[in-house]
Amino acid sequence: MAESIDESMAFKFEVEPGFSIIKLKNNRPIDKNFFHKGDSNVIQMHFGIQGSYQLNFNNGNYHLEIGENNSYLIYNPQVNLPVDLLLHARTRAIVLLISIDKFHSFFTKEANLIHFLNPENIEKKYYLEKALEPSLMIVLNQIYNYGLHSSLEKLYTRGKVYELLSLYFHQSDADDKQKCPYLEDDNNVEKIRLAKEILIDNFAEPPTLTDLANQVNLPLQYLKDGFKHIYGETAFAFLFNYKMEYARNLLTTKKYNIAEISFEVGYSTPSHFIAAFKKKYGSTPKKYLQSIGV
């Protein structure tokens, strides 16, 4: 049976025992809090569809930001982790809650392909952040924007959630993990997270990969492989996408001209910026604004 939890913000739906989905939204112009009691034997899978939200840990003393087109998987059998969120304005997201026993039943034959299902890792915490492929975004939007008769909702959602899991774990994450054993060390993961933050803080004039590796005290190849494993793309693919999204947001405000935006995101000439924007979005900035009616 579906369970309502402040329907202006969230809707929890039990796909089957031990497996639930929460659809989250904040259509208001201010941030909103959401809290759902957690359990140590539950895997949380977070999917950002629109906007962004903050995932809080340890009573808010530590948090992670989950953005649009991004995902975060977390499993920590050592503590009860609630779903403690701060939904920013104009945000839509989906959270899957799956008991570890139920998860095992899904992937019995494929357990060796998923790192934290291996018997030697079952009591270890595990987390994975990665960008969402277009195929995953399509399924997420289908789940979120369900439009069939209500009597079919459970059947439709159940099928789509299984499709989502299949697509999510299709990548050979275990192969990557075996090539990156240093990622089992939380300190190395934090160094790669720091590298991402350095890129964001200096996105207009980013350091070279060699300089970045030196700043976070990681071997260059470790940084390259680890960044791609955690975030699903290379460091400079991430940087390019971040710059384009930043530029797109500036563009839609109509407060800045092309030359100003070009300079803001680190391009030497407007023509270079226009070419990069077209590569990302398939049209020039001017045509993009026309297409969205701004």
PDB file of C-alpha atoms in Angstrom:
ATOM      1  CA  MET A   1       0.000   0.000   0.000  1.00  0.00           C
ATOM      2  CA  ALA A   2       1.224   3.514  -0.748  1.00  0.00           C
ATOM      3  CA  GLU A   3       2.179   5.608   2.261  1.00  0.00           C
ATOM      4  CA  SER A   4       1.738   9.379   2.280  1.00  0.00           C
ATOM      5  CA  ILE A   5       4.437  11.494   3.935  1.00  0.00           C
ATOM      6  CA  ASP A   6       3.627  15.207   3.569  1.00  0.00           C
ATOM      7  CA  GLU A   7       2.481  14.843  -0.018  1.00  0.00           C
ATOM      8  CA  SER A   8       3.437  18.431  -0.795  1.00  0.00           C
ATOM      9  CA  MET A   9       7.017  17.209  -0.551  1.00  0.00           C
ATOM     10  CA  ALA A  10       7.299  13.401  -0.588  1.00  0.00           C
ATOM     11  CA  PHE A  11       5.414  10.229  -1.442  1.00  0.00           C
ATOM     12  CA  LYS A  12       6.602   6.822  -0.226  1.00  0.00           C
ATOM     13  CA  PHE A  13       5.570   3.717  -2.131  1.00  0.00           C
ATOM     14  CA  GLU A  14       6.348   0.123  -1.082  1.00  0.00           C
ATOM     15  CA  VAL A  15       7.277  -1.797  -4.207  1.00  0.00           C
ATOM     16  CA  GLU A  16       7.420  -4.995  -2.165  1.00  0.00           C
ATOM     17  CA  PRO A  17       8.463  -5.894   1.409  1.00  0.00           C
ATOM     18  CA  GLY A  18      11.961  -4.591   2.066  1.00  0.00           C
ATOM     19  CA  PHE A  19      11.950  -2.378  -1.025  1.00  0.00           C
ATOM     20  CA  SER A  20      10.504   1.147  -1.119  1.00  0.00           C
ATOM     21  CA  ILE A  21      10.703   4.209  -3.322  1.00  0.00           C
ATOM     22  CA  ILE A  22      10.314   7.816  -2.176  1.00  0.00           C
ATOM     23  CA  LYS A  23       9.446  10.504  -4.717  1.00  0.00           C
ATOM     24  CA  LEU A  24      10.608  13.909  -3.481  1.00  0.00           C
ATOM     25  CA  LYS A  25       9.751  17.378  -4.686  1.00  0.00           C
ATOM     26  CA  ASN A  26      10.089  20.948  -3.516  1.00  0.00           C
ATOM     27  CA  ASN A  27       8.252  23.313  -5.835  1.00  0.00           C
ATOM     28  CA  ARG A  28       8.610  26.216  -3.439  1.00  0.00           C
ATOM     29  CA  PRO A  29      11.258  28.963  -3.740  1.00  0.00           C
ATOM     30  CA  ILE A  30      12.694  28.096  -0.295  1.00  0.00           C
ATOM     31  CA  ASP A  31      14.553  25.072   1.088  1.00  0.00           C
ATOM     32  CA  LYS A  32      12.526  22.341   2.815  1.00  0.00           C
ATOM     33  CA  ASN A  33      13.599  19.591   5.226  1.00  0.00           C
ATOM     34  CA  PHE A  34      12.671  15.935   4.862  1.00  0.00           C
ATOM     35  CA  PHE A  35      13.387  13.180   7.383  1.00  0.00           C
ATOM     36  CA  HIS A  36      12.659   9.456   7.273  1.00  0.00           C
ATOM     37  CA  LYS A  37      13.882   7.001   9.908  1.00  0.00           C
ATOM     38  CA  GLY A  38      16.776   4.855   8.734  1.00  0.00           C
ATOM     39  CA  ASP A  39      18.148   1.387   9.382  1.00  0.00           C
ATOM     40  CA  SER A  40      21.643  -0.081   9.274  1.00  0.00           C
ATOM     41  CA  ASN A  41      20.627  -2.940   6.973  1.00  0.00           C
ATOM     42  CA  VAL A  42      19.184  -0.683   4.256  1.00  0.00           C
ATOM     43  CA  ILE A  43      20.888   0.505   1.094  1.00  0.00           C
ATOM     44  CA  GLN A  44      20.009   4.060   0.085  1.00  0.00           C
ATOM     45  CA  MET A  45      20.136   5.009  -3.590  1.00  0.00           C
ATOM     46  CA  HIS A  46      19.670   8.720  -4.320  1.00  0.00           C
ATOM     47  CA  PHE A  47      18.885  10.089  -7.786  1.00  0.00           C
ATOM     48  CA  GLY A  48      18.819  13.808  -8.594  1.00  0.00           C
ATOM     49  CA  ILE A  49      16.308  14.635 -11.336  1.00  0.00           C
ATOM     50  CA  GLN A  50      16.037  18.408 -11.085  1.00  0.00           C
ATOM     51  CA  GLY A  51      17.772  20.964  -8.902  1.00  0.00           C
ATOM     52  CA  SER A  52      19.791  19.670  -5.960  1.00  0.00           C
ATOM     53  CA  TYR A  53      19.479  18.570  -2.357  1.00  0.00           C
ATOM     54  CA  GLN A  54      21.653  18.038   0.684  1.00  0.00           C
ATOM     55  CA  LEU A  55      22.064  14.627   2.285  1.00  0.00           C
ATOM     56  CA  ASN A  56      22.887  15.025   5.987  1.00  0.00           C
ATOM     57  CA  PHE A  57      24.811  12.636   8.233  1.00  0.00           C
ATOM     58  CA  ASN A  58      25.665  12.592  11.928  1.00  0.00           C
ATOM     59  CA  ASN A  59      22.890  15.004  12.950  1.00  0.00           C
ATOM     60  CA  GLY A  60      23.821  17.460  10.234  1.00  0.00           C
ATOM     61  CA  ASN A  61      27.518  17.686  11.115  1.00  0.00           C
ATOM     62  CA  TYR A  62      28.472  16.238   7.727  1.00  0.00           C
ATOM     63  CA  HIS A  63      26.636  16.494   4.448  1.00  0.00           C
ATOM     64  CA  LEU A  64      26.823  15.760   0.738  1.00  0.00           C
ATOM     65  CA  GLU A  65      25.240  17.685  -2.112  1.00  0.00           C
ATOM     66  CA  ILE A  66      23.396  15.627  -4.716  1.00  0.00           C
ATOM     67  CA  GLY A  67      22.852  17.540  -7.930  1.00  0.00           C
ATOM     68  CA  GLU A  68      20.802  17.188 -11.065  1.00  0.00           C
ATOM     69  CA  ASN A  69      21.726  14.150 -13.213  1.00  0.00           C
ATOM     70  CA  ASN A  70      23.768  12.715 -10.355  1.00  0.00           C
ATOM     71  CA  SER A  71      23.371   9.707  -8.063  1.00  0.00           C
ATOM     72  CA  TYR A  72      24.671   8.514  -4.736  1.00  0.00           C
ATOM     73  CA  LEU A  73      24.569   4.982  -3.294  1.00  0.00           C
ATOM     74  CA  ILE A  74      25.290   4.499   0.388  1.00  0.00           C
ATOM     75  CA  TYR A  75      25.399   1.426   2.618  1.00  0.00           C
ATOM     76  CA  ASN A  76      26.739   1.439   6.150  1.00  0.00           C
ATOM     77  CA  PRO A  77      25.928  -1.669   8.227  1.00  0.00           C
ATOM     78  CA  GLN A  78      27.605  -0.130  11.280  1.00  0.00           C
ATOM     79  CA  VAL A  79      25.084   2.661  11.974  1.00  0.00           C
ATOM     80  CA  ASN A  80      21.419   3.515  11.419  1.00  0.00           C
ATOM     81  CA  LEU A  81      21.373   6.074   8.620  1.00  0.00           C
ATOM     82  CA  PRO A  82      18.179   8.119   8.337  1.00  0.00           C
ATOM     83  CA  VAL A  83      17.114   9.774   5.118  1.00  0.00           C
ATOM     84  CA  ASP A  84      17.852  13.285   6.394  1.00  0.00           C
ATOM     85  CA  LEU A  85      17.538  15.766   3.531  1.00  0.00           C
ATOM     86  CA  LEU A  86      17.438  19.474   2.810  1.00  0.00           C
ATOM     87  CA  LEU A  87      15.600  19.930  -0.474  1.00  0.00           C
ATOM     88  CA  HIS A  88      16.629  23.116  -2.230  1.00  0.00           C
ATOM     89  CA  ALA A  89      14.134  25.167  -4.200  1.00  0.00           C
ATOM     90  CA  ARG A  90      12.706  23.638  -7.391  1.00  0.00           C
ATOM     91  CA  THR A  91      14.066  20.164  -6.685  1.00  0.00           C
ATOM     92  CA  ARG A  92      12.813  16.731  -7.751  1.00  0.00           C
ATOM     93  CA  ALA A  93      14.479  13.474  -6.738  1.00  0.00           C
ATOM     94  CA  ILE A  94      13.936   9.772  -6.172  1.00  0.00           C
ATOM     95  CA  VAL A  95      15.300   7.676  -3.293  1.00  0.00           C
ATOM     96  CA  LEU A  96      15.286   3.882  -3.247  1.00  0.00           C
ATOM     97  CA  LEU A  97      15.446   2.078   0.105  1.00  0.00           C
ATOM     98  CA  ILE A  98      16.401  -1.593  -0.245  1.00  0.00           C
ATOM     99  CA  SER A  99      17.161  -4.002   2.583  1.00  0.00           C
ATOM    100  CA  ILE A 100      20.443  -5.842   2.095  1.00  0.00           C
ATOM    101  CA  ASP A 101      18.591  -9.178   2.133  1.00  0.00           C
ATOM    102  CA  LYS A 102      16.237  -8.035  -0.597  1.00  0.00           C
ATOM    103  CA  PHE A 103      19.163  -6.676  -2.580  1.00  0.00           C
ATOM    104  CA  HIS A 104      20.929 -10.029  -2.339  1.00  0.00           C
ATOM    105  CA  SER A 105      17.824 -11.728  -3.719  1.00  0.00           C
ATOM    106  CA  PHE A 106      17.931  -9.438  -6.774  1.00  0.00           C
ATOM    107  CA  PHE A 107      21.576 -10.149  -7.575  1.00  0.00           C
ATOM    108  CA  THR A 108      22.280 -13.656  -6.290  1.00  0.00           C
ATOM    109  CA  LYS A 109      24.087 -14.784  -9.431  1.00  0.00           C
ATOM    110  CA  GLU A 110      25.696 -11.409 -10.048  1.00  0.00           C
ATOM    111  CA  ALA A 111      26.907 -10.778  -6.491  1.00  0.00           C
ATOM    112  CA  ASN A 112      30.531 -11.079  -7.560  1.00  0.00           C
ATOM    113  CA  LEU A 113      30.009  -8.089  -9.874  1.00  0.00           C
ATOM    114  CA  ILE A 114      28.906  -5.768  -7.085  1.00  0.00           C
ATOM    115  CA  HIS A 115      31.688  -4.941  -4.683  1.00  0.00           C
ATOM    116  CA  PHE A 116      29.783  -4.615  -1.419  1.00  0.00           C
ATOM    117  CA  LEU A 117      27.903  -7.898  -1.933  1.00  0.00           C
ATOM    118  CA  ASN A 118      31.077  -9.960  -1.704  1.00  0.00           C
ATOM    119  CA  PRO A 119      31.122 -11.918   1.582  1.00  0.00           C
ATOM    120  CA  GLU A 120      34.361 -10.292   2.738  1.00  0.00           C
ATOM    121  CA  ASN A 121      32.829  -6.809   2.312  1.00  0.00           C
ATOM    122  CA  ILE A 122      29.337  -7.394   3.677  1.00  0.00           C
ATOM    123  CA  GLU A 123      30.122  -5.684   6.999  1.00  0.00           C
ATOM    124  CA  LYS A 124      31.983  -2.784   5.409  1.00  0.00           C
ATOM    125  CA  LYS A 125      30.479   0.547   4.485  1.00  0.00           C
ATOM    126  CA  TYR A 126      30.265   1.362   0.800  1.00  0.00           C
ATOM    127  CA  TYR A 127      29.353   4.418  -1.193  1.00  0.00           C
ATOM    128  CA  LEU A 128      29.395   5.366  -4.832  1.00  0.00           C
ATOM    129  CA  GLU A 129      28.691   8.685  -6.518  1.00  0.00           C
ATOM    130  CA  LYS A 130      28.339   8.864 -10.266  1.00  0.00           C
ATOM    131  CA  ALA A 131      26.743  10.854 -13.037  1.00  0.00           C
ATOM    132  CA  LEU A 132      23.541   9.488 -14.525  1.00  0.00           C
ATOM    133  CA  GLU A 133      23.474   8.226 -18.088  1.00  0.00           C
ATOM    134  CA  PRO A 134      20.673   9.557 -20.331  1.00  0.00           C
ATOM    135  CA  SER A 135      19.020   6.113 -20.282  1.00  0.00           C
ATOM    136  CA  LEU A 136      18.773   6.288 -16.482  1.00  0.00           C
ATOM    137  CA  MET A 137      17.357   9.819 -16.596  1.00  0.00           C
ATOM    138  CA  ILE A 138      14.646   8.664 -18.989  1.00  0.00           C
ATOM    139  CA  VAL A 139      13.549   5.896 -16.607  1.00  0.00           C
ATOM    140  CA  LEU A 140      13.692   8.209 -13.594  1.00  0.00           C
ATOM    141  CA  ASN A 141      11.450  10.724 -15.316  1.00  0.00           C
ATOM    142  CA  GLN A 142       9.067   7.943 -16.330  1.00  0.00           C
ATOM    143  CA  ILE A 143       8.838   6.815 -12.710  1.00  0.00           C
ATOM    144  CA  TYR A 144       8.401  10.342 -11.443  1.00  0.00           C
ATOM    145  CA  ASN A 145       5.911  11.512 -14.060  1.00  0.00           C
ATOM    146  CA  TYR A 146       3.692   8.438 -13.870  1.00  0.00           C
ATOM    147  CA  GLY A 147       0.617   9.060 -16.021  1.00  0.00           C
ATOM    148  CA  LEU A 148      -1.336   5.784 -16.135  1.00  0.00           C
ATOM    149  CA  HIS A 149      -4.485   4.873 -14.222  1.00  0.00           C
ATOM    150  CA  SER A 150      -3.857   4.634 -10.477  1.00  0.00           C
ATOM    151  CA  SER A 151      -4.791   0.926 -10.458  1.00  0.00           C
ATOM    152  CA  LEU A 152      -1.705   0.206 -12.585  1.00  0.00           C
ATOM    153  CA  GLU A 153       0.718   2.394 -10.632  1.00  0.00           C
ATOM    154  CA  LYS A 154       2.252  -0.337  -8.474  1.00  0.00           C
ATOM    155  CA  LEU A 155       2.820  -2.677 -11.420  1.00  0.00           C
ATOM    156  CA  TYR A 156       4.241   0.101 -13.604  1.00  0.00           C
ATOM    157  CA  THR A 157       6.507   1.503 -10.872  1.00  0.00           C
ATOM    158  CA  ARG A 158       7.748  -1.957  -9.902  1.00  0.00           C
ATOM    159  CA  GLY A 159       8.772  -2.718 -13.489  1.00  0.00           C
ATOM    160  CA  LYS A 160      10.438   0.658 -13.969  1.00  0.00           C
ATOM    161  CA  VAL A 161      12.365   0.435 -10.690  1.00  0.00           C
ATOM    162  CA  TYR A 162      13.775  -2.951 -11.703  1.00  0.00           C
ATOM    163  CA  GLU A 163      14.719  -1.440 -15.062  1.00  0.00           C
ATOM    164  CA  LEU A 164      16.435   1.391 -13.181  1.00  0.00           C
ATOM    165  CA  LEU A 165      18.472  -1.047 -11.070  1.00  0.00           C
ATOM    166  CA  SER A 166      19.454  -3.084 -14.130  1.00  0.00           C
ATOM    167  CA  LEU A 167      20.712  -0.010 -15.978  1.00  0.00           C
ATOM    168  CA  TYR A 168      22.469   1.378 -12.909  1.00  0.00           C
ATOM    169  CA  PHE A 169      24.484  -1.791 -12.258  1.00  0.00           C
ATOM    170  CA  HIS A 170      25.080  -2.574 -15.921  1.00  0.00           C
ATOM    171  CA  GLN A 171      28.483  -0.870 -15.782  1.00  0.00           C
ATOM    172  CA  SER A 172      31.356  -3.111 -14.692  1.00  0.00           C
ATOM    173  CA  ASP A 173      31.893  -1.285 -11.431  1.00  0.00           C
ATOM    174  CA  ALA A 174      33.602  -4.311  -9.894  1.00  0.00           C
ATOM    175  CA  ASP A 175      36.170  -4.397 -12.684  1.00  0.00           C
ATOM    176  CA  ASP A 176      36.910  -0.735 -12.074  1.00  0.00           C
ATOM    177  CA  LYS A 177      37.095  -1.339  -8.357  1.00  0.00           C
ATOM    178  CA  GLN A 178      39.622  -4.125  -8.792  1.00  0.00           C
ATOM    179  CA  LYS A 179      41.747  -1.743 -10.830  1.00  0.00           C
ATOM    180  CA  CYS A 180      41.413   0.861  -8.064  1.00  0.00           C
ATOM    181  CA  PRO A 181      42.024  -0.954  -4.754  1.00  0.00           C
ATOM    182  CA  TYR A 182      43.150   2.312  -3.142  1.00  0.00           C
ATOM    183  CA  LEU A 183      39.496   3.438  -3.211  1.00  0.00           C
ATOM    184  CA  GLU A 184      38.840   1.055  -0.340  1.00  0.00           C
ATOM    185  CA  ASP A 185      40.726   3.592   1.784  1.00  0.00           C
ATOM    186  CA  ASP A 186      38.385   6.408   2.888  1.00  0.00           C
ATOM    187  CA  ASN A 187      41.315   8.859   2.961  1.00  0.00           C
ATOM    188  CA  ASN A 188      41.956   8.325  -0.739  1.00  0.00           C
ATOM    189  CA  VAL A 189      38.273   8.781  -1.533  1.00  0.00           C
ATOM    190  CA  GLU A 190      38.303  12.058   0.402  1.00  0.00           C
ATOM    191  CA  LYS A 191      41.350  13.201  -1.581  1.00  0.00           C
ATOM    192  CA  ILE A 192      39.454  12.609  -4.815  1.00  0.00           C
ATOM    193  CA  ARG A 193      36.478  14.498  -3.399  1.00  0.00           C
ATOM    194  CA  LEU A 194      38.850  17.338  -2.546  1.00  0.00           C
ATOM    195  CA  ALA A 195      40.143  17.276  -6.117  1.00  0.00           C
ATOM    196  CA  LYS A 196      36.575  17.741  -7.353  1.00  0.00           C
ATOM    197  CA  GLU A 197      36.066  20.695  -5.013  1.00  0.00           C
ATOM    198  CA  ILE A 198      39.330  22.287  -6.183  1.00  0.00           C
ATOM    199  CA  LEU A 199      38.147  21.994  -9.791  1.00  0.00           C
ATOM    200  CA  ILE A 200      34.829  23.612  -8.896  1.00  0.00           C
ATOM    201  CA  ASP A 201      36.455  26.426  -6.911  1.00  0.00           C
ATOM    202  CA  ASN A 202      38.849  27.155  -9.775  1.00  0.00           C
ATOM    203  CA  PHE A 203      36.715  26.173 -12.755  1.00  0.00           C
ATOM    204  CA  ALA A 204      37.541  29.306 -14.783  1.00  0.00           C
ATOM    205  CA  GLU A 205      41.301  28.720 -14.409  1.00  0.00           C
ATOM    206  CA  PRO A 206      41.659  25.059 -13.369  1.00  0.00           C
ATOM    207  CA  PRO A 207      44.981  23.468 -12.438  1.00  0.00           C
ATOM    208  CA  THR A 208      46.524  20.840 -14.683  1.00  0.00           C
ATOM    209  CA  LEU A 209      45.872  17.246 -13.696  1.00  0.00           C
ATOM    210  CA  THR A 210      49.478  16.930 -12.537  1.00  0.00           C
ATOM    211  CA  ASP A 211      49.144  20.003 -10.324  1.00  0.00           C
ATOM    212  CA  LEU A 212      45.799  18.749  -9.045  1.00  0.00           C
ATOM    213  CA  ALA A 213      47.295  15.361  -8.161  1.00  0.00           C
ATOM    214  CA  ASN A 214      50.091  17.118  -6.284  1.00  0.00           C
ATOM    215  CA  GLN A 215      47.647  19.331  -4.398  1.00  0.00           C
ATOM    216  CA  VAL A 216      45.681  16.364  -3.081  1.00  0.00           C
ATOM    217  CA  ASN A 217      48.753  14.172  -2.621  1.00  0.00           C
ATOM    218  CA  LEU A 218      47.743  11.338  -4.962  1.00  0.00           C
ATOM    219  CA  PRO A 219      49.661   9.704  -7.823  1.00  0.00           C
ATOM    220  CA  LEU A 220      48.400  11.073 -11.132  1.00  0.00           C
ATOM    221  CA  GLN A 221      47.054   7.730 -12.391  1.00  0.00           C
ATOM    222  CA  TYR A 222      45.275   7.120  -9.080  1.00  0.00           C
ATOM    223  CA  LEU A 223      43.572  10.491  -9.444  1.00  0.00           C
ATOM    224  CA  LYS A 224      42.526   9.785 -13.042  1.00  0.00           C
ATOM    225  CA  ASP A 225      41.196   6.292 -12.382  1.00  0.00           C
ATOM    226  CA  GLY A 226      39.623   7.132  -9.038  1.00  0.00           C
ATOM    227  CA  PHE A 227      37.873  10.257 -10.297  1.00  0.00           C
ATOM    228  CA  LYS A 228      36.338   8.363 -13.202  1.00  0.00           C
ATOM    229  CA  HIS A 229      35.229   5.531 -10.938  1.00  0.00           C
ATOM    230  CA  ILE A 230      33.550   7.749  -8.335  1.00  0.00           C
ATOM    231  CA  TYR A 231      32.050  10.374 -10.648  1.00  0.00           C
ATOM    232  CA  GLY A 232      31.518   8.341 -13.801  1.00  0.00           C
ATOM    233  CA  GLU A 233      33.606  10.612 -16.046  1.00  0.00           C
ATOM    234  CA  THR A 234      37.105  12.040 -16.336  1.00  0.00           C
ATOM    235  CA  ALA A 235      38.091  15.068 -14.274  1.00  0.00           C
ATOM    236  CA  PHE A 236      37.992  17.432 -17.221  1.00  0.00           C
ATOM    237  CA  ALA A 237      34.777  15.966 -18.649  1.00  0.00           C
ATOM    238  CA  PHE A 238      33.293  16.758 -15.232  1.00  0.00           C
ATOM    239  CA  LEU A 239      34.807  20.241 -15.364  1.00  0.00           C
ATOM    240  CA  PHE A 240      33.471  20.896 -18.866  1.00  0.00           C
ATOM    241  CA  ASN A 241      29.952  19.814 -17.883  1.00  0.00           C
ATOM    242  CA  TYR A 242      30.100  21.921 -14.722  1.00  0.00           C
ATOM    243  CA  LYS A 243      31.231  25.008 -16.654  1.00  0.00           C
ATOM    244  CA  MET A 244      28.519  24.583 -19.255  1.00  0.00           C
ATOM    245  CA  GLU A 245      25.807  24.161 -16.626  1.00  0.00           C
ATOM    246  CA  TYR A 246      27.106  27.235 -14.780  1.00  0.00           C
ATOM    247  CA  ALA A 247      27.102  29.195 -18.041  1.00  0.00           C
ATOM    248  CA  ARG A 248      23.605  27.968 -18.933  1.00  0.00           C
ATOM    249  CA  ASN A 249      22.271  29.194 -15.586  1.00  0.00           C
ATOM    250  CA  LEU A 250      23.886  32.601 -16.107  1.00  0.00           C
ATOM    251  CA  LEU A 251      22.475  32.736 -19.610  1.00  0.00           C
ATOM    252  CA  THR A 252      18.886  32.094 -18.520  1.00  0.00           C
ATOM    253  CA  THR A 253      18.988  35.043 -16.085  1.00  0.00           C
ATOM    254  CA  LYS A 254      19.437  37.382 -19.110  1.00  0.00           C
ATOM    255  CA  LYS A 255      21.602  39.604 -16.883  1.00  0.00           C
ATOM    256  CA  TYR A 256      24.845  38.911 -18.748  1.00  0.00           C
ATOM    257  CA  ASN A 257      25.905  39.067 -22.373  1.00  0.00           C
ATOM    258  CA  ILE A 258      27.831  36.320 -24.142  1.00  0.00           C
ATOM    259  CA  ALA A 259      31.194  38.036 -23.708  1.00  0.00           C
ATOM    260  CA  GLU A 260      30.669  38.375 -19.950  1.00  0.00           C
ATOM    261  CA  ILE A 261      29.629  34.745 -19.580  1.00  0.00           C
ATOM    262  CA  SER A 262      32.579  33.606 -21.727  1.00  0.00           C
ATOM    263  CA  PHE A 263      35.003  35.399 -19.439  1.00  0.00           C
ATOM    264  CA  GLU A 264      33.232  34.175 -16.284  1.00  0.00           C
ATOM    265  CA  VAL A 265      33.634  30.497 -17.217  1.00  0.00           C
ATOM    266  CA  GLY A 266      37.207  30.851 -18.473  1.00  0.00           C
ATOM    267  CA  TYR A 267      37.021  31.133 -22.274  1.00  0.00           C
ATOM    268  CA  SER A 268      39.396  33.553 -23.991  1.00  0.00           C
ATOM    269  CA  THR A 269      36.921  34.538 -26.703  1.00  0.00           C
ATOM    270  CA  PRO A 270      33.129  34.414 -27.090  1.00  0.00           C
ATOM    271  CA  SER A 271      33.523  32.271 -30.210  1.00  0.00           C
ATOM    272  CA  HIS A 272      35.304  29.537 -28.212  1.00  0.00           C
ATOM    273  CA  PHE A 273      32.549  29.630 -25.606  1.00  0.00           C
ATOM    274  CA  ILE A 274      29.786  29.474 -28.224  1.00  0.00           C
ATOM    275  CA  ALA A 275      31.437  26.443 -29.831  1.00  0.00           C
ATOM    276  CA  ALA A 276      31.702  24.698 -26.443  1.00  0.00           C
ATOM    277  CA  PHE A 277      28.092  25.534 -25.578  1.00  0.00           C
ATOM    278  CA  LYS A 278      26.899  24.145 -28.911  1.00  0.00           C
ATOM    279  CA  LYS A 279      28.893  20.965 -28.327  1.00  0.00           C
ATOM    280  CA  LYS A 280      27.163  20.475 -24.970  1.00  0.00           C
ATOM    281  CA  TYR A 281      23.603  21.571 -25.748  1.00  0.00           C
ATOM    282  CA  GLY A 282      23.353  21.180 -29.510  1.00  0.00           C
ATOM    283  CA  SER A 283      22.642  24.844 -30.233  1.00  0.00           C
ATOM    284  CA  THR A 284      24.177  28.269 -29.806  1.00  0.00           C
ATOM    285  CA  PRO A 285      23.359  30.242 -26.634  1.00  0.00           C
ATOM    286  CA  LYS A 286      21.004  32.528 -28.568  1.00  0.00           C
ATOM    287  CA  LYS A 287      19.070  29.649 -30.137  1.00  0.00           C
ATOM    288  CA  TYR A 288      18.992  27.848 -26.802  1.00  0.00           C
ATOM    289  CA  LEU A 289      17.272  30.817 -25.157  1.00  0.00           C
ATOM    290  CA  GLN A 290      14.781  30.977 -28.003  1.00  0.00           C
ATOM    291  CA  SER A 291      14.023  27.259 -27.653  1.00  0.00           C
ATOM    292  CA  ILE A 292      13.114  27.580 -23.965  1.00  0.00           C
ATOM    293  CA  GLY A 293      11.200  30.820 -24.442  1.00  0.00           C
ATOM    294  CA  VAL A 294      13.471  33.031 -22.347  1.00  0.00           C
TER     295      VAL A 294
END
